[in-house]
Coordinates of C-alpha atoms and ligand atoms in Angstrom, one line a residue:
M686 CA -8.9 148.5 118.5
A687 CA -5.4 148.9 119.6
Y688 CA -3.5 152.2 119.3
S689 CA -0.9 152.4 116.6
L690 CA 2.2 154.4 115.7
P691 CA 1.3 157.1 113.1
P692 CA 4.0 157.7 110.4
L693 CA 5.9 160.9 110.6
P694 CA 4.3 163.6 108.4
Y695 CA 7.8 164.2 106.8
D696 CA 11.0 162.3 106.3
F697 CA 13.5 161.7 109.1
A698 CA 15.9 164.3 107.8
A699 CA 13.3 167.0 107.2
L700 CA 14.0 168.9 110.4
A701 CA 17.9 168.8 110.1
P702 CA 20.0 170.5 111.1
V703 CA 17.7 171.7 114.0
I704 CA 16.8 168.1 114.8
D705 CA 19.2 165.5 113.3
E706 CA 18.0 162.5 111.3
Q707 CA 19.3 159.9 113.8
T708 CA 17.5 161.6 116.7
M709 CA 14.2 161.6 114.7
K710 CA 14.6 157.9 113.8
L711 CA 15.3 156.8 117.4
H712 CA 12.7 159.2 118.8
H713 CA 9.9 158.1 116.5
D714 CA 10.7 154.4 115.8
K715 CA 11.9 153.4 119.2
H716 CA 10.7 155.8 121.9
H717 CA 7.2 156.6 120.5
Q718 CA 6.8 153.0 119.4
A719 CA 7.5 151.9 123.0
Y720 CA 4.8 154.2 124.4
V721 CA 2.3 152.8 121.9
D722 CA 3.3 149.2 122.7
N723 CA 3.2 149.7 126.5
L724 CA -0.1 151.6 126.3
N725 CA -1.7 148.7 124.4
K726 CA -0.4 146.2 126.9
A727 CA -1.8 148.3 129.8
I728 CA -5.2 148.7 128.1
D729 CA -5.4 145.0 127.3
A730 CA -5.4 144.4 131.0
D731 CA -8.5 146.6 131.7
S732 CA -11.6 146.4 129.6
S733 CA -13.0 149.6 131.1
L734 CA -10.2 151.5 129.4
Q735 CA -10.7 150.0 125.9
G736 CA -12.3 151.7 122.9
R737 CA -12.0 155.2 124.3
E738 CA -10.7 158.4 122.7
L739 CA -7.2 158.8 124.2
A740 CA -7.8 162.5 125.2
D741 CA -10.8 161.4 127.2
L742 CA -8.8 158.8 129.0
L743 CA -6.1 161.3 129.8
A744 CA -8.5 163.9 131.1
G745 CA -9.1 161.5 134.1
A746 CA -5.4 160.9 134.6
S747 CA -5.6 161.0 138.4
N748 CA -7.6 157.7 138.3
L749 CA -5.6 156.0 135.6
P750 CA -3.1 153.2 136.2
K751 CA 0.4 154.7 136.0
M752 CA 1.2 152.6 132.9
V753 CA -1.7 154.2 131.0
R754 CA -1.1 157.7 132.2
N755 CA 2.6 157.5 131.3
N756 CA 2.4 155.7 128.0
G757 CA -1.0 157.2 127.0
G758 CA 0.5 160.6 127.6
G759 CA 3.6 159.6 125.7
H760 CA 1.5 158.5 122.7
W761 CA -0.6 161.6 122.6
N762 CA 2.3 164.0 123.3
H763 CA 4.5 162.6 120.5
T764 CA 1.7 162.5 118.0
F765 CA 1.0 166.2 118.8
F766 CA 4.8 167.0 118.6
W767 CA 5.5 165.5 115.2
E768 CA 2.5 167.4 113.7
A769 CA 3.7 170.6 115.4
M770 CA 6.9 170.8 113.3
T771 CA 7.9 171.3 109.7
R772 CA 11.0 172.1 107.6
P773 CA 13.3 174.8 109.1
G774 CA 12.2 178.3 108.3
S775 CA 9.1 177.4 106.4
S776 CA 6.4 179.2 108.4
E777 CA 5.8 182.3 110.5
P778 CA 3.4 183.3 113.2
Q779 CA 0.4 185.1 111.7
G780 CA -3.3 186.0 112.1
E781 CA -5.2 185.4 115.2
L782 CA -2.5 183.4 116.9
S783 CA 0.1 186.0 116.3
D784 CA -2.2 188.7 117.7
A785 CA -3.2 186.6 120.7
I786 CA 0.5 185.9 121.6
T787 CA 1.5 189.6 121.1
S788 CA -1.4 190.8 123.3
K789 CA -0.6 188.3 126.1
F790 CA 3.2 188.3 126.1
G791 CA 4.1 191.6 124.5
S792 CA 5.8 190.2 121.4
I793 CA 6.6 186.9 119.7
A794 CA 10.2 187.2 120.9
D795 CA 9.1 187.8 124.5
F796 CA 6.7 184.8 124.2
Q797 CA 9.6 182.6 122.9
D798 CA 11.9 183.7 125.7
K799 CA 9.3 182.8 128.4
F800 CA 8.5 179.5 126.7
N801 CA 12.2 178.7 126.5
A802 CA 12.7 179.6 130.2
A803 CA 9.8 177.3 131.2
G804 CA 11.3 174.5 129.1
A805 CA 14.8 175.0 130.6
G806 CA 13.3 175.3 134.1
Q807 CA 11.4 172.0 133.9
F808 CA 13.4 169.8 136.3
G809 CA 14.2 166.5 134.7
S810 CA 12.2 165.1 131.9
G811 CA 9.0 166.7 130.6
W812 CA 7.3 169.1 128.2
V813 CA 6.7 172.8 127.8
W814 CA 3.4 174.0 126.3
L815 CA 1.5 176.9 125.0
V816 CA -2.1 176.2 126.1
A817 CA -5.5 177.8 125.3
T818 CA -7.3 177.7 128.6
E819 CA -11.0 177.1 128.9
G820 CA -11.6 180.9 129.2
G821 CA -9.8 181.3 125.9
G822 CA -6.6 182.9 127.2
L823 CA -3.1 181.7 126.4
E824 CA -0.8 180.4 129.0
I825 CA 2.7 178.9 129.1
T826 CA 3.1 175.8 131.3
S827 CA 5.3 172.8 131.7
T828 CA 4.5 169.2 132.8
P829 CA 6.8 166.4 134.2
N830 CA 7.3 163.0 132.5
Q831 CA 4.6 162.4 129.9
D832 CA 1.9 164.4 131.6
N833 CA 0.1 167.1 129.5
P834 CA -2.4 169.9 130.0
L835 CA -5.4 167.7 129.1
M836 CA -4.9 165.9 132.4
D837 CA -6.8 166.6 135.5
V838 CA -3.4 166.5 137.4
A839 CA -1.9 169.4 135.3
D840 CA -1.1 172.8 137.0
V841 CA -2.6 174.6 134.0
R842 CA -5.3 172.7 132.1
G843 CA -6.3 173.5 128.5
T844 CA -5.8 172.7 124.9
P845 CA -2.2 172.5 123.7
I846 CA -1.4 174.8 120.9
L847 CA 2.4 174.2 120.8
G848 CA 4.5 171.8 122.8
N849 CA 8.2 171.0 122.9
D850 CA 9.7 167.7 124.3
V851 CA 12.5 168.5 126.8
W852 CA 13.4 164.8 127.5
E853 CA 17.1 164.3 126.8
H854 CA 16.3 161.8 124.1
A855 CA 14.8 164.7 122.1
Y856 CA 18.0 166.6 121.7
Y857 CA 21.0 164.9 123.3
L858 CA 22.8 163.7 120.1
T859 CA 23.1 167.2 118.7
Y860 CA 22.9 169.4 121.8
Q861 CA 24.2 167.1 124.6
N862 CA 23.4 168.8 127.9
R863 CA 22.6 172.2 126.3
R864 CA 18.8 172.1 126.6
P865 CA 18.5 175.9 126.3
E866 CA 20.3 175.8 122.9
Y867 CA 17.9 173.2 121.7
L868 CA 14.9 175.2 122.9
K869 CA 16.1 178.3 121.1
A870 CA 16.9 176.4 117.8
W871 CA 13.5 174.5 117.9
W872 CA 11.6 177.6 116.8
Q873 CA 13.0 177.2 113.3
V874 CA 11.0 174.0 112.9
V875 CA 7.7 175.1 114.5
D876 CA 4.8 174.8 112.1
W877 CA 3.0 178.1 112.8
N878 CA 0.2 177.2 110.4
K879 CA -0.5 174.1 112.4
A880 CA -0.5 176.1 115.6
S881 CA -3.0 178.5 114.1
E882 CA -5.3 175.6 113.2
R883 CA -5.0 174.3 116.7
L884 CA -6.0 177.6 118.2
A885 CA -9.0 177.7 115.9
A886 CA -9.9 174.1 116.9
A887 CA -9.6 175.0 120.5
G888 CA -12.0 177.9 120.0
R889 CA -14.6 175.4 118.5
Q890 CA -14.0 173.0 121.4
E891 CA -12.6 170.5 119.0
A892 CA -9.7 168.0 119.6
V893 CA -6.3 169.0 118.3
V894 CA -5.2 165.4 118.1
S895 CA -7.5 162.5 117.5
L896 CA -6.3 159.1 118.7
Ligands
MN1474 MN1 10.1 162.2 123.5

């Protein structure tokens, strides 16, 4: 069974003006589609990689062909990313997640500042993450290219709770080179309810994305 591109959970203009419609169209229909197509091509070439849950494949990233690591990471990360967002201003941090962030980082604003700094500091293309580690703690980390914290090559391993794409294709049409401005604006479209669900899933050792 080949991997396929999931539809966006909202329309292309839903995140505007934080993320413009044209960026969403290109990002989903062209970039994400290309990761899916190239992942399927790479998997076709190796039967030992077929029929596996993508997260399980990625956990062994150090032994994967580069094409599978890069495009499999691309498919997982983008699916996670679309589901992590919603219409601007429609949710707020609450409950257990809000408490856990506040106790670890001091306040939601302090957490956002640290997350933004990690995203701005990621050299070149990559991702910035809030991760629930195996011990249950929260950590901020960043990964290069399409790597993610599920991978055995990651500096900080764990279950992603939030993640932002800091590739230029994610923001260039609206923000040009101003990555910090994009990182700051992005919080308006974060789906905090989804993030809370993911923290709960991580606590139950369940997958936050199933592919
Ligand atoms: Mn992207």
